[in-house]
Tab-separated table of C-alpha atoms in Angstrom:
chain	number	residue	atom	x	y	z
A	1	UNK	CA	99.036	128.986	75.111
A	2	UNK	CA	95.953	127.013	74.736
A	3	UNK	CA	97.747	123.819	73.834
A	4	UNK	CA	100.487	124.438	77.316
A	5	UNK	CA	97.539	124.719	79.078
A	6	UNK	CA	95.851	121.468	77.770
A	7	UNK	CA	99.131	119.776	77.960
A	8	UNK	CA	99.516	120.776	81.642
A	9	UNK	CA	96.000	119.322	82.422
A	10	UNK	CA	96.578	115.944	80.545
A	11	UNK	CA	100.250	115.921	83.188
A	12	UNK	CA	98.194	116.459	86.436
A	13	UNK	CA	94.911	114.232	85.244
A	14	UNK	CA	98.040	111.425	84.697
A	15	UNK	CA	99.396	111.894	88.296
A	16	UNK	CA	98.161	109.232	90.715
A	17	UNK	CA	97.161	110.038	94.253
A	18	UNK	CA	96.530	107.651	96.905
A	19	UNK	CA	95.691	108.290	100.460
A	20	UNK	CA	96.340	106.237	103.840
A	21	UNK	CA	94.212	107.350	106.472
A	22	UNK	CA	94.150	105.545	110.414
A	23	UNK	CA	90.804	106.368	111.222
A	24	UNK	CA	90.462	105.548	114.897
A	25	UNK	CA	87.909	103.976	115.276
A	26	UNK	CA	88.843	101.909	118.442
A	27	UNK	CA	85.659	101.974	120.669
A	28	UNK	CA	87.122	102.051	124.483
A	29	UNK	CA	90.732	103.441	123.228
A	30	UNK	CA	90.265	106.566	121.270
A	31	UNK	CA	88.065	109.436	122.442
A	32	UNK	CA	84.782	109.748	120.751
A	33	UNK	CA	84.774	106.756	118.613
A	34	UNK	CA	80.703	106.151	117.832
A	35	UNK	CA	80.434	109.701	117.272
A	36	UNK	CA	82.732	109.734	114.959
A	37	UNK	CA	81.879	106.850	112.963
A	38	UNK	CA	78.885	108.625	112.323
A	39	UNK	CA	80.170	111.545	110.055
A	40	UNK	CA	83.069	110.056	108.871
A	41	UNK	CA	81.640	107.976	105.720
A	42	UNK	CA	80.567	111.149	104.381
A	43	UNK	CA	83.212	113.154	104.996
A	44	UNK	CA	85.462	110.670	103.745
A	45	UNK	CA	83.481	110.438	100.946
A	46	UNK	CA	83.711	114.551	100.316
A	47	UNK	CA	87.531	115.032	101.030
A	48	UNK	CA	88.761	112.094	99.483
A	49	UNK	CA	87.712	112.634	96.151
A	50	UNK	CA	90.928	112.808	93.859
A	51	UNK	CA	92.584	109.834	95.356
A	52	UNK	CA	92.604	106.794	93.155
A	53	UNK	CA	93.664	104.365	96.139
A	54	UNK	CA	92.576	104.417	99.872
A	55	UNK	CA	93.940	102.689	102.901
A	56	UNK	CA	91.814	102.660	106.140
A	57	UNK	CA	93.039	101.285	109.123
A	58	UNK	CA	91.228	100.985	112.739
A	59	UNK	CA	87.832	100.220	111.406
A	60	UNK	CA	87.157	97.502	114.022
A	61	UNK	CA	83.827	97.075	114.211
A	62	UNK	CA	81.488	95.451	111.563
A	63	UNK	CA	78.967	98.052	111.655
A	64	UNK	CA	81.438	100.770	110.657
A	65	UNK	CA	82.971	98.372	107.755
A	66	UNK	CA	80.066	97.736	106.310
A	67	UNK	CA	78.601	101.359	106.590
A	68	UNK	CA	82.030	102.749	105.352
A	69	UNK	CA	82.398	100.761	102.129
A	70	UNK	CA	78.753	100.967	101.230
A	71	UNK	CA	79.149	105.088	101.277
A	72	UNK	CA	82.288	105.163	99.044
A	73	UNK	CA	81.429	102.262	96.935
A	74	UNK	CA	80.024	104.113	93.860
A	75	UNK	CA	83.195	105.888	94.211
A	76	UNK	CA	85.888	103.158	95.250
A	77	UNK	CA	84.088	99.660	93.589
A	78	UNK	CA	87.026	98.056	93.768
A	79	UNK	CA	87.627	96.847	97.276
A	80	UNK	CA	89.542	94.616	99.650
A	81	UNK	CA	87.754	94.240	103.585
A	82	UNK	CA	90.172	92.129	106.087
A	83	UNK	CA	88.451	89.211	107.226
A	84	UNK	CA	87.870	88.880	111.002
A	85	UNK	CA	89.448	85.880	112.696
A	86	UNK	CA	89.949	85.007	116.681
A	87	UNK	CA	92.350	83.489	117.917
A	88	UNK	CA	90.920	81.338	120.870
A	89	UNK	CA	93.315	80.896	124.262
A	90	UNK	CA	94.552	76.693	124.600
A	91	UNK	CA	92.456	76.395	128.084
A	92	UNK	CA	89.826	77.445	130.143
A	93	UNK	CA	90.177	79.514	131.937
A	94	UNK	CA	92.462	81.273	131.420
A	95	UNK	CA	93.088	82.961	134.873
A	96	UNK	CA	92.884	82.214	138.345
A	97	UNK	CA	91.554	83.923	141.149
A	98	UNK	CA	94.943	84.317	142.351
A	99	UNK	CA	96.083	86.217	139.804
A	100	UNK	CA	93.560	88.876	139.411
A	101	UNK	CA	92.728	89.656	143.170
A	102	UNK	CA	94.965	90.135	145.981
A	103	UNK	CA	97.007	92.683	146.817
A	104	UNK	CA	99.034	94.539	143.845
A	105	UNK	CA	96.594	92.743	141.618
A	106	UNK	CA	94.953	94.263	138.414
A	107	UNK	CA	91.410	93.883	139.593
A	108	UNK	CA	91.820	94.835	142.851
A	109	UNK	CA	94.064	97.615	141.620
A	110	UNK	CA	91.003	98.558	139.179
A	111	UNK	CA	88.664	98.277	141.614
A	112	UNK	CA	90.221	100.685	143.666
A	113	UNK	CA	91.081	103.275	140.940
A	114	UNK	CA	89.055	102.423	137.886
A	115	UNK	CA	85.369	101.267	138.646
A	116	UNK	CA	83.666	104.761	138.501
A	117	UNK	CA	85.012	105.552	135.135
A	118	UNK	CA	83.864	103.878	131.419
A	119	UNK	CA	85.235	103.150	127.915
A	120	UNK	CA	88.177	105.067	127.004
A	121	UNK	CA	88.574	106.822	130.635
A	122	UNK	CA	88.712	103.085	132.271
A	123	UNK	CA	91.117	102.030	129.782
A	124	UNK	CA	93.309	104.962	130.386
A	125	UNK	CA	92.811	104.663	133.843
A	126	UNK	CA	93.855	100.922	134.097
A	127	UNK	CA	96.790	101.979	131.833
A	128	UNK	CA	97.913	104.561	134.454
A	129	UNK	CA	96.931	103.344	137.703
A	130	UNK	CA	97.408	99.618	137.362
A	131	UNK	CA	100.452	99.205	134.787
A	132	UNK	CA	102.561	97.434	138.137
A	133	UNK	CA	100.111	95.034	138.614
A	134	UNK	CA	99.445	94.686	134.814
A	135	UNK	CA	103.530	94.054	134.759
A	136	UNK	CA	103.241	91.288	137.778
A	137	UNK	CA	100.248	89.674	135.964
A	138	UNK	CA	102.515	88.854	132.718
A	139	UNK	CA	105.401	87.703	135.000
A	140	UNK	CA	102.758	85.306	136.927
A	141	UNK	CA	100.513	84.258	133.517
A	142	UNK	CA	101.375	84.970	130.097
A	143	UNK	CA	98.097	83.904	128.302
A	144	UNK	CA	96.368	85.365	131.268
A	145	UNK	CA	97.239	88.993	130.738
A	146	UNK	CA	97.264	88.682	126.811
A	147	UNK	CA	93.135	87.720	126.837
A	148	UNK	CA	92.647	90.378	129.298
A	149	UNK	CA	94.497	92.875	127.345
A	150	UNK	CA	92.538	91.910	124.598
A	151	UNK	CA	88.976	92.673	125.897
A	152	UNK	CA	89.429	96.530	125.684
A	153	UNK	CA	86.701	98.497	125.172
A	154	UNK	CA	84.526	95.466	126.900
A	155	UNK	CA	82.076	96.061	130.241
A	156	UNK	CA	85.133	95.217	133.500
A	157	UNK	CA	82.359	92.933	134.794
A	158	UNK	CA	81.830	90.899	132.016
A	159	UNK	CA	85.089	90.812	131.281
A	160	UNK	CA	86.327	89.287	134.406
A	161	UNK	CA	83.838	86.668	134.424
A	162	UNK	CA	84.634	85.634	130.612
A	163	UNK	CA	88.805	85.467	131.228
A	164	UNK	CA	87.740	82.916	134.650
A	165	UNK	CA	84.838	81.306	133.024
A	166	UNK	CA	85.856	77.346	133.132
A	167	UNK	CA	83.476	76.459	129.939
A	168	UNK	CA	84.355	78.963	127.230
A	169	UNK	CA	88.198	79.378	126.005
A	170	UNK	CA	88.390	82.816	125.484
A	171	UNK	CA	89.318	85.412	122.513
A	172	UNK	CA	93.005	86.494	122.692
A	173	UNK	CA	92.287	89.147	120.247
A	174	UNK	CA	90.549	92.595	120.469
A	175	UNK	CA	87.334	93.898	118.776
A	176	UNK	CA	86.606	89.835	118.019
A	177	UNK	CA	89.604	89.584	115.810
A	178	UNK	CA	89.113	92.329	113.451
A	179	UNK	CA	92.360	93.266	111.282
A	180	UNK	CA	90.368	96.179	110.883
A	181	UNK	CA	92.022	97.509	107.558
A	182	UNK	CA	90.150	98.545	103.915
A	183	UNK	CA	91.946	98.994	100.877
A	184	UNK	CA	89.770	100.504	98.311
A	185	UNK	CA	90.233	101.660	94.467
A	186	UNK	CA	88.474	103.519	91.481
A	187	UNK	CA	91.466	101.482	89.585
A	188	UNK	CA	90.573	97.748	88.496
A	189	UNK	CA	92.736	95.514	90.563
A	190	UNK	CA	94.534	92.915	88.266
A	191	UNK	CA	92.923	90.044	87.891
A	192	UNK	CA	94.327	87.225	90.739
A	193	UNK	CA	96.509	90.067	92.562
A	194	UNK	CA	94.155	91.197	95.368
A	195	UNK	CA	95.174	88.980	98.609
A	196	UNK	CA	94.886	88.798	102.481
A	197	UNK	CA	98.462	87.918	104.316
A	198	UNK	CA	97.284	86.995	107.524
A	199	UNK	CA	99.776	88.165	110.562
A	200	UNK	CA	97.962	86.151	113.074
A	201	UNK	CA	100.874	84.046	114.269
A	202	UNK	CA	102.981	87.449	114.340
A	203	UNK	CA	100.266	89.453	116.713
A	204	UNK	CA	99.708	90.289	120.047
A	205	UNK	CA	96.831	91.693	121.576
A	206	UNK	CA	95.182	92.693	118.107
A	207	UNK	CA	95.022	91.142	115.020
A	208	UNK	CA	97.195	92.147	112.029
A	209	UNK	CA	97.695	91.431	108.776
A	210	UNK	CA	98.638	92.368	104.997
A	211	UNK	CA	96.622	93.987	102.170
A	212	UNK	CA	97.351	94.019	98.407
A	213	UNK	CA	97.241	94.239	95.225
A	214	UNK	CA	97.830	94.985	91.925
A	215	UNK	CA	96.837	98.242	89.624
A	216	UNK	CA	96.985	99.970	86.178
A	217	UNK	CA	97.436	103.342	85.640
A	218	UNK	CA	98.358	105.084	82.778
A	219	UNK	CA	100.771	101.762	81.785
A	220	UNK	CA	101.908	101.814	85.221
A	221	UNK	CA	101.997	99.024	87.115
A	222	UNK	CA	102.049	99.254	90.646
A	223	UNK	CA	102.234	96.643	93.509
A	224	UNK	CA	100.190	98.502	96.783
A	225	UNK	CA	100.071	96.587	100.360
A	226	UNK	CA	97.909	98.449	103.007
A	227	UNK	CA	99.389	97.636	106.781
A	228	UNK	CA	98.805	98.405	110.477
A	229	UNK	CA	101.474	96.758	112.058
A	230	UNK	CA	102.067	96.366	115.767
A	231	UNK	CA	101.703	99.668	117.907
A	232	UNK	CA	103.976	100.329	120.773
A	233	UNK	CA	101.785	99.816	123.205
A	234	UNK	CA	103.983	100.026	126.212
A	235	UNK	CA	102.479	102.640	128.246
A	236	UNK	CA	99.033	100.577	127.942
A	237	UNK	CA	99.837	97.506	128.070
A	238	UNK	CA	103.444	95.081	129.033
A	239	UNK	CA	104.336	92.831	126.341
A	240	UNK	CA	103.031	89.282	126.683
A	241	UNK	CA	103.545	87.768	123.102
A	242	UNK	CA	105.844	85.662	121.141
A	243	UNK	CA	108.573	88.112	120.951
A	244	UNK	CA	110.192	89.848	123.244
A	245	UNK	CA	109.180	93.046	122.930
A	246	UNK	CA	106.506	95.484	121.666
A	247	UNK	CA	109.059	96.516	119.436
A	248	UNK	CA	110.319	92.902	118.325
A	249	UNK	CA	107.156	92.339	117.058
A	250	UNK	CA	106.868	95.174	114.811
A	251	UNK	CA	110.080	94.670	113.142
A	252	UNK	CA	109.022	91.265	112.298
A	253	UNK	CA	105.964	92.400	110.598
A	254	UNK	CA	108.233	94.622	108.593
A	255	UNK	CA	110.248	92.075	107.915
A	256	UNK	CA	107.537	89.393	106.529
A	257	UNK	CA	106.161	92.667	104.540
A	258	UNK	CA	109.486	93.645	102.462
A	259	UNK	CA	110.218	89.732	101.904
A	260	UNK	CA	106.579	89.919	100.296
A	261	UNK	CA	107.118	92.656	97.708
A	262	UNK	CA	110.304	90.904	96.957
A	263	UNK	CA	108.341	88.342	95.296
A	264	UNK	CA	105.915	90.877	93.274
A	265	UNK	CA	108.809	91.562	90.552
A	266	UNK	CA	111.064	94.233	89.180
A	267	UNK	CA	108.206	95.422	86.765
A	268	UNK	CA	106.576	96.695	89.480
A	269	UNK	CA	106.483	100.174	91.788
A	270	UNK	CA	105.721	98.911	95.011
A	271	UNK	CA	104.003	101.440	97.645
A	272	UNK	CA	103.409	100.002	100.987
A	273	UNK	CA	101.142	102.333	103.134
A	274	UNK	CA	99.414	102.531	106.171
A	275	UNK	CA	99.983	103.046	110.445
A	276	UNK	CA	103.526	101.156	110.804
A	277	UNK	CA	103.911	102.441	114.110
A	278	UNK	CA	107.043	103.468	113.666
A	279	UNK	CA	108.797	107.250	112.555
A	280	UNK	CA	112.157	108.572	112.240
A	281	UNK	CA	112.957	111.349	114.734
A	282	UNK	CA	113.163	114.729	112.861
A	283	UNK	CA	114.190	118.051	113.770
A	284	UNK	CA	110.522	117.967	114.731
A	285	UNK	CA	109.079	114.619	115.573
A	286	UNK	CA	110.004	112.420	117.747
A	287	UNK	CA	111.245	108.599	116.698
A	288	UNK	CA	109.519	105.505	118.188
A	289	UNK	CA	110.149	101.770	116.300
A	290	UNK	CA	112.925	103.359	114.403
A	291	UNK	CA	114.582	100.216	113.419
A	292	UNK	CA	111.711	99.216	111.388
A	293	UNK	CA	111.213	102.075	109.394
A	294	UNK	CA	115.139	102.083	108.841
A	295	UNK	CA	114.591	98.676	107.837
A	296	UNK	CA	112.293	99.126	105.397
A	297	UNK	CA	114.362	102.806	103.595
A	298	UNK	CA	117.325	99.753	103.698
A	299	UNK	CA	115.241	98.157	101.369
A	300	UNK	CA	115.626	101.358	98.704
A	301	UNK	CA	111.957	102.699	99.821
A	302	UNK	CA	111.656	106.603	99.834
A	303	UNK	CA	109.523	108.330	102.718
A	304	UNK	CA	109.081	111.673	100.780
A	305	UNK	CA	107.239	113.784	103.596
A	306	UNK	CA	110.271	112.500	105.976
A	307	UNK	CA	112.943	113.063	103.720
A	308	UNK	CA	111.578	116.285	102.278
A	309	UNK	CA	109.373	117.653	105.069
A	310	UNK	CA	109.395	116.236	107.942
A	311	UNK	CA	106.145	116.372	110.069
A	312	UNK	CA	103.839	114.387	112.268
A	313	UNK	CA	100.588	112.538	111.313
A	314	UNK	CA	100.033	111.780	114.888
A	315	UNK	CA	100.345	115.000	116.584
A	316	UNK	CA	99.693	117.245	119.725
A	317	UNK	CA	98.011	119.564	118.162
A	318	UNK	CA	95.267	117.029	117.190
A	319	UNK	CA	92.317	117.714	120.234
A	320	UNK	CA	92.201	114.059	120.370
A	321	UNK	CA	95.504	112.972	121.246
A	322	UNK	CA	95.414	116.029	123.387
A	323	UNK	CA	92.933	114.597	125.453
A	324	UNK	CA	95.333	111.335	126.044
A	325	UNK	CA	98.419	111.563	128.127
A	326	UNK	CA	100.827	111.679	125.097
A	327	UNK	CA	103.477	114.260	125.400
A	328	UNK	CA	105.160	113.663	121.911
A	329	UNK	CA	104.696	114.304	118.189
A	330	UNK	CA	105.220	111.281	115.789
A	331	UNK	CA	105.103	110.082	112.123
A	332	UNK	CA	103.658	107.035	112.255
A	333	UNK	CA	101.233	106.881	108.830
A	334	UNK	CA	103.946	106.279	105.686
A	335	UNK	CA	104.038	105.613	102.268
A	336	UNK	CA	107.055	103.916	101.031
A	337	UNK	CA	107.585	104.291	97.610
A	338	UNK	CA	110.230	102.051	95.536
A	339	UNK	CA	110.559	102.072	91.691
A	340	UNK	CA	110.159	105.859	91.200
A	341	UNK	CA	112.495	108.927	91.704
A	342	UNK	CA	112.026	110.226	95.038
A	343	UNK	CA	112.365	113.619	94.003
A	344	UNK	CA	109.218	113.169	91.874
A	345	UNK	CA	107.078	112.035	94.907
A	346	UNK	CA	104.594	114.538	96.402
A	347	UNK	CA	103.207	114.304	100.043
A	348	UNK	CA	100.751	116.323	101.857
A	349	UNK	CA	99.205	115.549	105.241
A	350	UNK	CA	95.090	115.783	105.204
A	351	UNK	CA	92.234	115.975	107.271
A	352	UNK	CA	93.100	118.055	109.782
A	353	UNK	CA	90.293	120.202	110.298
A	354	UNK	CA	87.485	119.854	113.416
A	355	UNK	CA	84.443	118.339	112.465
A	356	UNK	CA	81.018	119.091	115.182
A	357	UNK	CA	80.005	115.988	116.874
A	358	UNK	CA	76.683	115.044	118.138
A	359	UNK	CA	78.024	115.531	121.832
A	360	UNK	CA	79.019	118.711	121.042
A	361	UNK	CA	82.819	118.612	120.552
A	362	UNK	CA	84.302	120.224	117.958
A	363	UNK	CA	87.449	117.937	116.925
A	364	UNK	CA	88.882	116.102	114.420
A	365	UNK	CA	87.817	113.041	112.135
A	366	UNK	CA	90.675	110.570	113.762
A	367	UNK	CA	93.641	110.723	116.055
A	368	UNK	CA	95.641	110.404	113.246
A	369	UNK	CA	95.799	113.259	110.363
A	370	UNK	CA	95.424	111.493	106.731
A	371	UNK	CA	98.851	111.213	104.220
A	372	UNK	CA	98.100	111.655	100.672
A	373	UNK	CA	100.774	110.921	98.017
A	374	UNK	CA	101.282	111.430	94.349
A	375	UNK	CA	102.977	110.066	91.990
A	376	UNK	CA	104.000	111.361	88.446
């Protein structure tokens, strides 16, 4: 008996456990964002102890970077921060009067409806209120509407006099081009592996891009690329990119993403994680992007919790999205798995309990709820 039992505990000590988590941080989008960027390094730190591998997505700010990966650094000292990088408009400036004030126009339309509220309240209320004369804007000036989509979470004022200031071209990404994703390890990465795959020419409205790597464990090699790909931002924002769509865009992140681990080998199992912003619709959650996730499972890459039990990692029962208009459950956080059994991958959604903020509300860590996996 004593040998099983030491036998069993050598099996789970080999298992490795990795854990993408969308922390929200989006100051001016999500609900409580400074208040929860103050407990969450050391939660993190507490509930995330057994995984090996963590990706972190919406960690916008440079304050809450730096604070985040000192905290878990004794823990994860292996670790890859996305670089922050604008993307400047081509002119100055980049609006006109005439297409900000006037009748049906966003700022007089904001004006009207917005001006008493702050933060994420004005940016819901532009969303609501104002999303015809957000539509007429992108019809009348492209580049216009993308740099004033892009100053979210930004004073109205200031913001106005930036996207019709005549001296400065301005930023046509949010939160001052953060990628805004971490990818952090107890495991070594291999020497040469880690990378940055910059998305820049692929994004609208916020800056993406690609983290990876490889790792080691227990003569396993394994290729991991941390992503937060193109949201569908339709209900906040039109389109006013590239592509055509919201949608477009997304799948052609996926696309530059499986072409990438193409090129990492055969010797490799490749797990790409993160917020893709897209989910299969289940018997009970609903389906948004679902040509790119399809996409990638076309690819041979398992979604265990889908395929085995479906749930949401973006759901109404979180008090955060409750406090949004959202009416719908989704999947959007994934780990796609190729080069192992599916049957022998293990997922189990995390951090879903309330945490008391300094405010006084008693809610959750993120939007999002955490996905762990493990693998034998």
């Amino acid at each position: 008996f004593l040998f099983a039992f030491l036998g069993w505990s050598n099996f789970v000590q080999a298992k490795l456990q990795i854990t993408t988590y969308n922390l929200g941080l989006a100051t001016g989008y999500v609900p409580f964002s400074k208040e929860r960027a103050v407990i969450l390094p050391n939660a993190l730190k507490e509930s995330l102890r057994d995984s090996k591998v963590l990706c972190f997505q919406e960690v916008w700010n440079e304050a809450d970077v730096v604070r985040i990966s000192e905290e878990l650094k004794e823990q994860y000292p292996y670790q890859i921060l996305a670089p922050k990088a604008q993307k400047y408009s081509s002119i100055a400036p980049v609006c006109k009067p005439k297409n900000l004030f006037g009748e049906g126009k966003v700022i007089t339309c904001l004006r009207k409806n917005c001006l008493s509220k702050s933060g994420d309240e004005f940016t819901a209320c532009v969303s609501e209120k104002c999303q015809d004369a957000m539509n007429l804007l992108v019809g009348e000036n492209r580049l216009c509407a993308n740099a004033l989509f892009a100053q979210v979470g930004k004073n109205p004022a200031i913001t106005i006099l930036e996207v019709l200031n005549p001296f400065k071209k301005i930023g046509l990404f949010s939160y001052e081009g953060a990628v805004g994703t971490m990818l952090l390890s107890k495991i070594p990465f291999t020497s040469g592996s880690a990378q940055f795959t910059d998305l820049a020419t692929l994004s609208t409205t916020v800056h993406r891009g690609i983290l990876s790597a490889q790792i080691e464990n227990e003569g396993i090699k394994y290729w991991v690329a941390c992503n937060h790909l193109t949201a569908n931002l339709s209900l906040a924002a039109p389109y006013a990119g590239p592509a055509h769509s919201w949608e477009e865009e997304n799948l052609v992140q996926v696309e530059k993403l499986v072409n990438m681990a193409k090129e990492k080998g055969h010797d490799n199992v490749k797990i790409l994680m993160g917020d893709f912003n897209c989910g299969l619709a289940s018997s009970n959650v609903s389906g948004d992007f679902e040509k790119s996730c399809q996409a990638i499972m076309d690819q041979g890459y398992s979604d265990s919790l889908y395929s085995k039990n479906p749930d949401c990692t973006y759901c109404l029962d979180n008090k955060i999205v409750g406090m949004t208009k959202e009416v719908k459950s989704y999947q959007l956080d994934h780990t796609f798995v190729s080069g192992i059994e599916p049957s022998l991958l293990e997922n189990k959604i995390v951090l879903k309990n309330n945490y008391p903020l300094s405010n006084g509300q008693n809610v959750p860590l993120s939007d999002h709820y955490g996905l762990n996996l493990i693998l034998p």
